[in-house]
Short mmCIF file of N, CA, C and O in Angstrom, two decimals:
data_model
loop_
_atom_site.label_atom_id
_atom_site.label_comp_id
_atom_site.label_asym_id
_atom_site.label_seq_id
_atom_site.Cartn_x
_atom_site.Cartn_y
_atom_site.Cartn_z
N MET E 245 -4.97 25.06 16.24
CA MET E 245 -6.00 24.36 16.83
C MET E 245 -5.71 24.16 18.23
O MET E 245 -6.63 24.15 19.11
N ARG E 246 -4.40 24.18 18.72
CA ARG E 246 -4.08 24.01 20.19
C ARG E 246 -4.72 25.29 20.89
O ARG E 246 -5.18 25.10 21.99
N ARG E 247 -4.55 26.41 20.21
CA ARG E 247 -5.13 27.75 20.93
C ARG E 247 -6.60 27.58 21.10
O ARG E 247 -7.07 28.09 22.14
N GLY E 248 -7.18 27.21 19.99
CA GLY E 248 -8.64 27.03 20.11
C GLY E 248 -9.11 26.12 21.25
O GLY E 248 -10.09 26.15 21.80
N HIS E 249 -8.31 24.98 21.37
CA HIS E 249 -8.73 23.97 22.20
C HIS E 249 -8.34 24.55 23.67
O HIS E 249 -9.27 24.34 24.55
N ARG E 250 -7.20 25.31 23.93
CA ARG E 250 -7.13 25.87 25.11
C ARG E 250 -8.06 26.85 25.54
O ARG E 250 -8.47 26.98 26.79
N ALA E 251 -8.60 27.55 24.59
CA ALA E 251 -9.65 28.50 24.98
C ALA E 251 -10.95 27.78 25.21
O ALA E 251 -11.74 28.29 26.09
N TYR E 252 -11.32 26.59 24.50
CA TYR E 252 -12.49 25.95 24.93
C TYR E 252 -12.36 25.34 26.25
O TYR E 252 -13.29 25.37 26.94
N LEU E 253 -11.09 24.87 26.60
CA LEU E 253 -11.00 24.25 27.99
C LEU E 253 -11.15 25.32 29.12
O LEU E 253 -11.65 25.03 30.06
N SER E 254 -10.58 26.58 28.80
CA SER E 254 -10.73 27.57 29.55
C SER E 254 -12.01 28.08 29.77
O SER E 254 -12.46 28.90 30.81
N SER E 255 -13.17 27.63 29.05
CA SER E 255 -14.48 28.04 29.23
C SER E 255 -15.24 27.09 30.08
O SER E 255 -16.53 27.32 30.38
N ALA E 256 -14.66 26.27 30.78
CA ALA E 256 -15.36 25.20 31.78
C ALA E 256 -15.78 25.98 32.82
O ALA E 256 -15.26 27.14 33.22
N PRO E 257 -16.69 25.51 33.40
CA PRO E 257 -17.46 24.22 33.26
C PRO E 257 -18.56 24.53 32.03
O PRO E 257 -19.19 23.51 31.80
N HIS E 258 -18.75 25.59 31.72
CA HIS E 258 -19.95 25.80 30.67
C HIS E 258 -19.10 26.09 29.38
O HIS E 258 -19.01 27.05 28.77
N TYR E 259 -18.68 24.98 28.71
CA TYR E 259 -17.88 24.90 27.51
C TYR E 259 -18.69 25.52 26.37
O TYR E 259 -19.67 25.29 26.19
N ASP E 260 -17.89 26.31 25.59
CA ASP E 260 -18.38 26.90 24.40
C ASP E 260 -18.26 25.98 23.17
O ASP E 260 -17.46 26.16 22.29
N PHE E 261 -18.99 24.91 23.20
CA PHE E 261 -18.80 23.80 22.22
C PHE E 261 -19.11 24.19 20.77
O PHE E 261 -18.41 23.92 19.99
N PRO E 262 -20.21 24.98 20.62
CA PRO E 262 -20.53 25.35 19.19
C PRO E 262 -19.36 26.18 18.51
O PRO E 262 -18.95 25.90 17.41
N ARG E 263 -18.64 27.06 19.34
CA ARG E 263 -17.68 27.78 18.77
C ARG E 263 -16.44 26.91 18.38
O ARG E 263 -15.75 26.88 17.30
N TYR E 264 -16.17 25.79 19.41
CA TYR E 264 -15.11 24.91 19.11
C TYR E 264 -15.35 24.05 17.84
O TYR E 264 -14.66 23.69 17.28
N ARG E 265 -16.64 23.66 17.88
CA ARG E 265 -17.07 22.73 16.91
C ARG E 265 -16.84 23.43 15.50
O ARG E 265 -16.45 22.79 14.48
N GLN E 266 -17.07 24.65 15.44
CA GLN E 266 -16.96 25.53 14.17
C GLN E 266 -15.41 25.55 13.80
O GLN E 266 -14.98 25.38 12.69
N LEU E 267 -14.54 25.71 14.87
CA LEU E 267 -13.21 25.78 14.65
C LEU E 267 -12.66 24.37 14.05
O LEU E 267 -11.89 24.16 12.92
N VAL E 268 -13.18 23.27 14.63
CA VAL E 268 -12.66 21.91 14.29
C VAL E 268 -13.33 21.75 12.69
O VAL E 268 -12.41 21.19 11.93
N HIS E 269 -14.41 22.21 12.39
CA HIS E 269 -15.02 22.04 10.96
C HIS E 269 -14.06 22.88 10.12
O HIS E 269 -13.87 22.27 8.97
N GLU E 270 -13.59 24.10 10.49
CA GLU E 270 -12.79 24.83 9.47
C GLU E 270 -11.35 24.12 9.20
O GLU E 270 -10.88 24.09 8.29
N ILE E 271 -10.96 23.65 10.49
CA ILE E 271 -9.72 22.70 10.17
C ILE E 271 -9.74 21.71 9.39
O ILE E 271 -8.90 21.46 8.55
N THR E 272 -10.78 20.89 9.61
CA THR E 272 -11.03 19.65 8.82
C THR E 272 -11.24 20.03 7.35
O THR E 272 -10.64 19.31 6.40
N VAL E 273 -12.00 21.08 6.96
CA VAL E 273 -12.11 21.54 5.52
C VAL E 273 -10.75 21.92 4.96
O VAL E 273 -10.38 21.44 3.86
N ALA E 274 -9.82 22.61 5.73
CA ALA E 274 -8.45 22.85 5.14
C ALA E 274 -7.73 21.66 5.00
O ALA E 274 -7.05 21.39 4.05
N PHE E 275 -7.75 20.77 5.94
CA PHE E 275 -6.98 19.43 5.73
C PHE E 275 -7.45 18.71 4.68
O PHE E 275 -6.54 18.10 3.97
N ASN E 276 -8.73 18.54 4.42
CA ASN E 276 -9.29 17.82 3.40
C ASN E 276 -8.76 18.46 1.93
O ASN E 276 -8.43 17.81 1.06
N SER E 277 -8.73 19.81 1.71
CA SER E 277 -8.16 20.40 0.72
C SER E 277 -6.66 20.20 0.54
O SER E 277 -6.36 19.90 -0.55
N ILE E 278 -6.04 20.34 1.42
CA ILE E 278 -4.49 19.95 1.54
C ILE E 278 -4.38 18.52 1.15
O ILE E 278 -3.41 18.07 0.20
N SER E 279 -5.04 17.67 1.69
CA SER E 279 -4.96 16.14 1.33
C SER E 279 -5.23 15.88 -0.09
O SER E 279 -4.46 15.07 -0.82
N ARG E 280 -6.28 16.55 -0.77
CA ARG E 280 -6.56 16.41 -2.20
C ARG E 280 -5.39 16.91 -3.04
O ARG E 280 -4.91 16.23 -3.91
N GLU E 281 -4.85 18.07 -2.55
CA GLU E 281 -3.73 18.58 -3.33
C GLU E 281 -2.45 17.57 -3.31
O GLU E 281 -1.71 17.24 -4.17
N VAL E 282 -2.10 17.07 -2.05
CA VAL E 282 -1.09 16.02 -1.81
C VAL E 282 -1.36 14.89 -2.83
O VAL E 282 -0.40 14.42 -3.33
N LEU E 283 -2.52 14.45 -2.76
CA LEU E 283 -2.93 13.28 -3.65
C LEU E 283 -2.59 13.60 -5.19
O LEU E 283 -2.11 12.59 -5.84
N SER E 284 -2.92 14.69 -5.50
CA SER E 284 -2.60 15.16 -6.92
C SER E 284 -1.13 15.18 -7.33
O SER E 284 -0.90 14.67 -8.30
N ILE E 285 -0.46 15.79 -6.33
CA ILE E 285 1.06 15.97 -6.49
C ILE E 285 1.50 14.35 -6.57
O ILE E 285 2.42 13.94 -7.43
N ALA E 286 1.09 13.53 -5.67
CA ALA E 286 1.66 12.16 -5.78
C ALA E 286 1.23 11.35 -7.00
O ALA E 286 2.13 10.63 -7.37
N GLY E 287 0.12 11.71 -7.46
CA GLY E 287 -0.35 11.11 -8.72
C GLY E 287 0.60 11.47 -10.01
O GLY E 287 1.09 10.74 -10.67
N ARG E 288 0.96 12.86 -9.78
CA ARG E 288 1.77 13.41 -11.00
C ARG E 288 3.20 12.78 -10.84
O ARG E 288 3.93 12.39 -11.77
N LEU E 289 3.75 12.72 -9.45
CA LEU E 289 5.05 12.00 -9.25
C LEU E 289 5.25 10.74 -9.81
O LEU E 289 6.07 10.30 -10.50
N GLN E 290 3.98 9.99 -9.46
CA GLN E 290 3.98 8.40 -9.82
C GLN E 290 3.83 8.20 -11.37
O GLN E 290 4.66 7.60 -11.90
N ASP E 291 2.93 9.02 -12.05
CA ASP E 291 2.59 8.88 -13.39
C ASP E 291 3.38 9.62 -14.39
O ASP E 291 4.03 9.20 -15.34
N GLU E 292 3.48 10.93 -14.04
CA GLU E 292 4.03 11.96 -15.22
C GLU E 292 5.62 11.89 -14.89
O GLU E 292 6.28 12.23 -15.94
N LEU E 293 6.20 11.94 -13.69
CA LEU E 293 7.44 12.25 -13.58
C LEU E 293 8.33 11.05 -13.20
O LEU E 293 9.54 11.03 -12.95
N ALA E 294 7.63 9.84 -13.25
CA ALA E 294 8.19 8.47 -12.97
C ALA E 294 9.03 8.46 -11.63
O ALA E 294 10.21 8.16 -11.69
N ARG E 295 8.53 8.98 -10.51
CA ARG E 295 9.19 9.19 -9.34
C ARG E 295 8.35 8.36 -8.29
O ARG E 295 7.87 9.10 -7.38
N PRO E 296 8.13 7.06 -8.43
CA PRO E 296 7.28 6.53 -7.44
C PRO E 296 7.71 6.54 -6.08
O PRO E 296 7.01 6.41 -4.96
N ASP E 297 9.24 6.68 -5.98
CA ASP E 297 9.82 6.71 -4.56
C ASP E 297 9.25 7.99 -3.82
O ASP E 297 8.90 7.97 -2.45
N LEU E 298 9.20 9.11 -4.51
CA LEU E 298 8.62 10.36 -3.93
C LEU E 298 7.25 10.39 -3.72
O LEU E 298 6.73 10.81 -2.67
N ALA E 299 6.47 9.66 -4.52
CA ALA E 299 4.98 9.45 -4.38
C ALA E 299 4.74 8.53 -3.00
O ALA E 299 3.78 8.92 -2.31
N GLN E 300 5.62 7.71 -2.71
CA GLN E 300 5.45 6.73 -1.73
C GLN E 300 5.71 7.59 -0.44
O GLN E 300 5.05 7.40 0.52
N HIS E 301 6.74 8.42 -0.38
CA HIS E 301 7.04 9.33 0.66
C HIS E 301 5.84 10.22 0.93
O HIS E 301 5.40 10.40 2.17
N LEU E 302 5.14 10.80 0.00
CA LEU E 302 3.90 11.67 0.32
C LEU E 302 2.85 10.70 0.67
O LEU E 302 2.18 11.12 1.72
N SER E 303 2.75 9.37 0.32
CA SER E 303 1.63 8.54 0.87
C SER E 303 1.93 8.30 2.25
O SER E 303 1.15 8.28 3.18
N ARG E 304 3.22 8.07 2.56
CA ARG E 304 3.53 7.82 4.06
C ARG E 304 3.38 8.99 4.99
O ARG E 304 2.95 8.83 6.07
N LEU E 305 3.72 10.21 4.33
CA LEU E 305 3.45 11.41 5.13
C LEU E 305 2.07 11.60 5.37
O LEU E 305 1.69 12.11 6.45
N GLN E 306 1.12 11.57 4.50
CA GLN E 306 -0.24 11.60 4.61
C GLN E 306 -0.73 10.75 5.71
O GLN E 306 -1.56 10.98 6.47
N GLU E 307 -0.28 9.46 5.62
CA GLU E 307 -0.80 8.44 6.68
C GLU E 307 -0.59 8.97 8.15
O GLU E 307 -1.17 8.91 9.13
N ARG E 308 0.69 9.53 8.38
CA ARG E 308 1.18 9.85 9.56
C ARG E 308 0.42 11.20 9.96
O ARG E 308 0.25 11.52 11.21
N GLU E 309 0.35 12.18 8.95
CA GLU E 309 -0.49 13.23 9.31
C GLU E 309 -1.93 12.86 9.83
O GLU E 309 -2.52 13.45 10.65
N GLN E 310 -2.57 11.98 9.11
CA GLN E 310 -3.86 11.47 9.57
C GLN E 310 -3.91 10.99 10.99
O GLN E 310 -4.57 11.21 11.90
N GLU E 311 -2.72 10.15 11.13
CA GLU E 311 -2.46 9.56 12.66
C GLU E 311 -2.40 10.64 13.55
O GLU E 311 -2.82 10.70 14.73
N LYS E 312 -1.46 11.69 13.35
CA LYS E 312 -1.40 12.89 14.18
C LYS E 312 -2.62 13.45 14.45
O LYS E 312 -2.91 14.09 15.64
N LEU E 313 -3.52 13.74 13.33
CA LEU E 313 -4.92 14.44 13.60
C LEU E 313 -5.70 13.64 14.61
O LEU E 313 -6.45 14.21 15.44
N GLN E 314 -5.70 12.19 14.51
CA GLN E 314 -6.59 11.41 15.33
C GLN E 314 -6.04 11.54 16.64
O GLN E 314 -6.82 11.58 17.75
N LEU E 315 -4.80 11.43 16.96
CA LEU E 315 -4.11 11.51 18.11
C LEU E 315 -4.43 12.87 18.78
O LEU E 315 -4.55 12.85 19.92
N THR E 316 -4.31 13.88 18.02
CA THR E 316 -4.54 15.30 18.54
C THR E 316 -6.05 15.36 19.16
O THR E 316 -6.40 15.81 20.27
N ALA E 317 -7.07 14.74 18.20
CA ALA E 317 -8.44 14.81 18.79
C ALA E 317 -8.61 13.85 20.05
O ALA E 317 -9.29 14.29 20.99
N ARG E 318 -7.88 12.83 20.12
CA ARG E 318 -8.09 11.86 21.40
C ARG E 318 -7.41 12.65 22.54
O ARG E 318 -7.96 12.59 23.57
N LEU E 319 -6.19 13.31 22.39
CA LEU E 319 -5.62 13.84 23.44
C LEU E 319 -6.38 15.13 24.03
O LEU E 319 -6.65 15.31 25.10
N GLN E 320 -7.11 15.88 22.94
CA GLN E 320 -7.94 16.89 23.38
C GLN E 320 -8.99 16.40 24.22
O GLN E 320 -9.46 17.02 25.25
N LEU E 321 -9.71 15.32 23.89
CA LEU E 321 -10.85 14.78 24.73
C LEU E 321 -10.27 14.06 26.01
O LEU E 321 -10.85 14.42 27.08
N ALA E 322 -9.09 13.69 25.96
CA ALA E 322 -8.48 13.20 27.33
C ALA E 322 -8.28 14.34 28.19
O ALA E 322 -8.35 14.28 29.58
N GLN E 323 -7.71 15.49 27.61
CA GLN E 323 -7.38 16.63 28.42
C GLN E 323 -8.59 17.10 29.13
O GLN E 323 -8.78 17.66 30.34
N GLN E 324 -9.79 17.20 28.40
CA GLN E 324 -11.05 17.59 28.93
C GLN E 324 -11.56 16.82 30.14
O GLN E 324 -12.01 17.37 31.19
N GLN E 325 -11.49 15.45 29.65
CA GLN E 325 -11.67 14.44 30.77
C GLN E 325 -10.98 14.77 32.20
O GLN E 325 -11.46 14.77 33.19
N ALA E 326 -9.40 14.93 31.95
CA ALA E 326 -8.60 15.07 33.01
C ALA E 326 -9.13 16.36 33.78
O ALA E 326 -8.97 16.52 34.95
N GLN E 327 -9.35 17.42 32.96
CA GLN E 327 -9.79 18.79 33.65
C GLN E 327 -11.17 18.53 34.34
O GLN E 327 -11.34 19.10 35.60
N ASP E 328 -12.00 17.84 33.76
CA ASP E 328 -13.34 17.68 34.49
C ASP E 328 -13.23 16.90 35.65
O ASP E 328 -14.19 16.84 36.61
N GLN E 329 -12.44 15.82 35.72
CA GLN E 329 -12.43 14.78 36.73
C GLN E 329 -11.02 14.61 37.17
O GLN E 329 -10.39 13.44 36.91
N PRO E 330 -10.33 15.62 37.84
CA PRO E 330 -8.98 15.75 38.32
C PRO E 330 -8.58 14.48 39.21
O PRO E 330 -7.44 14.24 39.24
N HIS E 331 -9.58 13.80 39.86
CA HIS E 331 -9.18 12.98 40.80
C HIS E 331 -9.02 11.53 40.23
O HIS E 331 -8.72 10.63 40.94
N VAL E 332 -9.45 11.43 38.87
CA VAL E 332 -9.32 10.13 38.18
C VAL E 332 -7.76 10.08 37.57
O VAL E 332 -7.75 10.79 36.53
N ASP E 333 -6.99 9.33 38.17
CA ASP E 333 -5.62 9.16 37.74
C ASP E 333 -5.46 8.59 36.18
O ASP E 333 -4.73 9.09 35.37
N ALA E 334 -6.44 7.78 35.87
CA ALA E 334 -6.44 7.16 34.64
C ALA E 334 -6.69 8.32 33.37
O ALA E 334 -5.86 8.12 32.33
N HIS E 335 -7.26 9.30 33.69
CA HIS E 335 -7.30 10.44 32.62
C HIS E 335 -5.98 11.14 32.46
O HIS E 335 -5.56 11.37 31.51
N GLN E 336 -5.34 11.25 33.56
CA GLN E 336 -3.79 12.04 33.51
C GLN E 336 -2.88 11.05 32.82
O GLN E 336 -2.01 11.36 32.04
N GLN E 337 -3.07 9.73 33.08
CA GLN E 337 -2.13 8.77 32.46
C GLN E 337 -2.47 8.62 30.99
O GLN E 337 -1.51 8.68 30.10
N GLU E 338 -3.71 8.76 30.59
CA GLU E 338 -4.05 8.56 29.21
C GLU E 338 -3.48 9.89 28.59
O GLU E 338 -2.96 9.78 27.24
N VAL E 339 -3.66 11.11 29.14
CA VAL E 339 -3.10 12.32 28.45
C VAL E 339 -1.56 12.07 28.23
O VAL E 339 -1.04 12.41 27.24
N GLN E 340 -0.88 11.67 29.19
CA GLN E 340 0.64 11.49 29.10
C GLN E 340 0.95 10.35 28.02
O GLN E 340 1.87 10.63 27.11
N GLU E 341 0.19 9.33 27.85
CA GLU E 341 0.52 8.31 26.77
C GLU E 341 0.19 8.82 25.43
O GLU E 341 0.91 8.56 24.57
N LEU E 342 -0.93 9.59 25.22
CA LEU E 342 -1.25 10.19 24.09
C LEU E 342 -0.19 11.28 23.57
O LEU E 342 0.18 11.34 22.36
N LYS E 343 0.36 11.92 24.55
CA LYS E 343 1.25 13.11 24.21
C LYS E 343 2.54 12.19 23.79
O LYS E 343 3.24 12.71 22.78
N HIS E 344 2.92 11.12 24.43
CA HIS E 344 4.13 10.33 23.87
C HIS E 344 3.94 9.76 22.64
O HIS E 344 4.87 9.95 21.60
N LYS E 345 2.69 9.23 22.21
CA LYS E 345 2.28 8.82 20.91
C LYS E 345 2.41 10.04 19.98
O LYS E 345 2.94 9.66 18.87
N LEU E 346 1.79 11.06 20.37
CA LEU E 346 2.02 12.40 19.32
C LEU E 346 3.36 12.55 19.05
O LEU E 346 3.75 12.92 18.02
N ILE E 347 4.25 12.69 20.00
CA ILE E 347 5.65 13.02 19.77
C ILE E 347 6.29 12.04 18.85
O ILE E 347 7.03 12.45 18.02
N LYS E 348 6.00 10.72 19.16
CA LYS E 348 6.71 9.61 18.11
C LYS E 348 6.08 9.86 16.74
O LYS E 348 6.85 9.65 15.80
N THR E 349 4.79 10.26 16.67
CA THR E 349 4.16 10.34 15.24
C THR E 349 4.88 11.58 14.57
O THR E 349 5.16 11.62 13.40
N ILE E 350 5.12 12.69 15.35
CA ILE E 350 5.70 13.93 14.78
C ILE E 350 7.23 13.60 14.44
O ILE E 350 7.74 14.06 13.43
N GLU E 351 7.80 12.80 15.24
CA GLU E 351 9.26 12.28 14.78
C GLU E 351 9.21 11.63 13.51
O GLU E 351 10.14 11.77 12.77
N ALA E 352 8.28 10.75 13.30
CA ALA E 352 8.11 9.91 12.23
C ALA E 352 7.91 10.84 11.07
O ALA E 352 8.45 10.57 9.89
N ILE E 353 7.05 11.74 11.11
CA ILE E 353 6.62 12.85 10.06
C ILE E 353 8.02 13.53 9.59
O ILE E 353 8.36 13.63 8.49
N SER E 354 8.85 13.90 10.56
CA SER E 354 10.11 14.52 10.43
C SER E 354 11.05 13.72 9.58
O SER E 354 11.82 14.16 8.79
N GLU E 355 11.09 12.27 9.92
CA GLU E 355 11.90 11.46 9.21
C GLU E 355 11.51 11.22 7.76
O GLU E 355 12.40 11.29 6.80
N ILE E 356 10.25 11.30 7.50
CA ILE E 356 9.55 11.04 6.22
C ILE E 356 10.04 12.49 5.38
O ILE E 356 10.29 12.25 4.37
N LEU E 357 9.91 13.54 6.14
CA LEU E 357 10.27 14.67 5.39
C LEU E 357 11.74 14.66 4.99
O LEU E 357 12.17 15.36 3.99
N GLN E 358 12.53 14.26 5.88
CA GLN E 358 14.12 14.24 5.64
C GLN E 358 14.17 13.22 4.48
O GLN E 358 15.10 13.69 3.50
N ASP E 359 13.53 12.06 4.47
CA ASP E 359 13.76 11.15 3.28
C ASP E 359 13.22 11.72 2.04
O ASP E 359 13.94 11.65 0.91
N LEU E 360 12.21 12.57 2.11
CA LEU E 360 11.65 13.19 0.91
C LEU E 360 12.52 14.15 0.40
O LEU E 360 13.02 14.20 -0.83
N LYS E 361 13.13 14.91 1.41
CA LYS E 361 14.16 16.03 0.99
C LYS E 361 15.46 15.40 0.27
O LYS E 361 15.86 15.84 -0.87
N TYR E 362 15.84 14.36 0.96
CA TYR E 362 17.19 13.71 0.44
C TYR E 362 16.88 12.87 -0.98
O TYR E 362 17.62 13.13 -1.86
N ASP E 363 15.85 12.34 -1.07
CA ASP E 363 15.56 11.59 -2.32
C ASP E 363 15.20 12.61 -3.43
O ASP E 363 15.65 12.27 -4.60
N SER E 364 14.64 13.66 -3.15
CA SER E 364 14.33 14.61 -4.19
C SER E 364 15.73 15.47 -4.64
O SER E 364 15.84 15.77 -5.89
N GLU E 365 16.42 15.74 -3.71
CA GLU E 365 17.73 16.43 -4.11
C GLU E 365 18.72 15.38 -4.66
O GLU E 365 19.60 15.93 -5.59
N GLU E 366 18.85 14.14 -4.41
CA GLU E 366 19.45 13.16 -5.03
C GLU E 366 19.18 13.12 -6.58
O GLU E 366 20.09 12.91 -7.32
N ALA E 367 17.90 13.37 -6.84
CA ALA E 367 17.66 13.31 -8.22
C ALA E 367 18.04 14.50 -9.20
O ALA E 367 18.16 14.56 -10.45
N GLU E 368 18.44 15.44 -8.53
CA GLU E 368 18.81 16.80 -9.26
C GLU E 368 20.19 16.78 -9.70
O GLU E 368 21.14 16.10 -9.57
#
């Protein structure tokens, strides 16, 4: 998605929005499919395998991934605004703030994955 967004930004000032919109659509479809699969796995962990702890980790992971996706979309919009209006310092500041939030969210995802790995190994 980053490469697609960079290509989109490089098409300024006549942005190739239809192509970028198609990329976003394809990524959204893939994420929805993965999300349904994760929900199915979490349900099995909860109900069939009696592992509500692991199901909870997956639920937290999905929440953070959703947050990451939303932050990425906001960051991409802010990057376009910063590119289109380089004289507006607020746009650059927003880009930096969103990058920081994105880093924190990625760190939280890593922690959840570590917890999931530890708890699943502990059961073995």
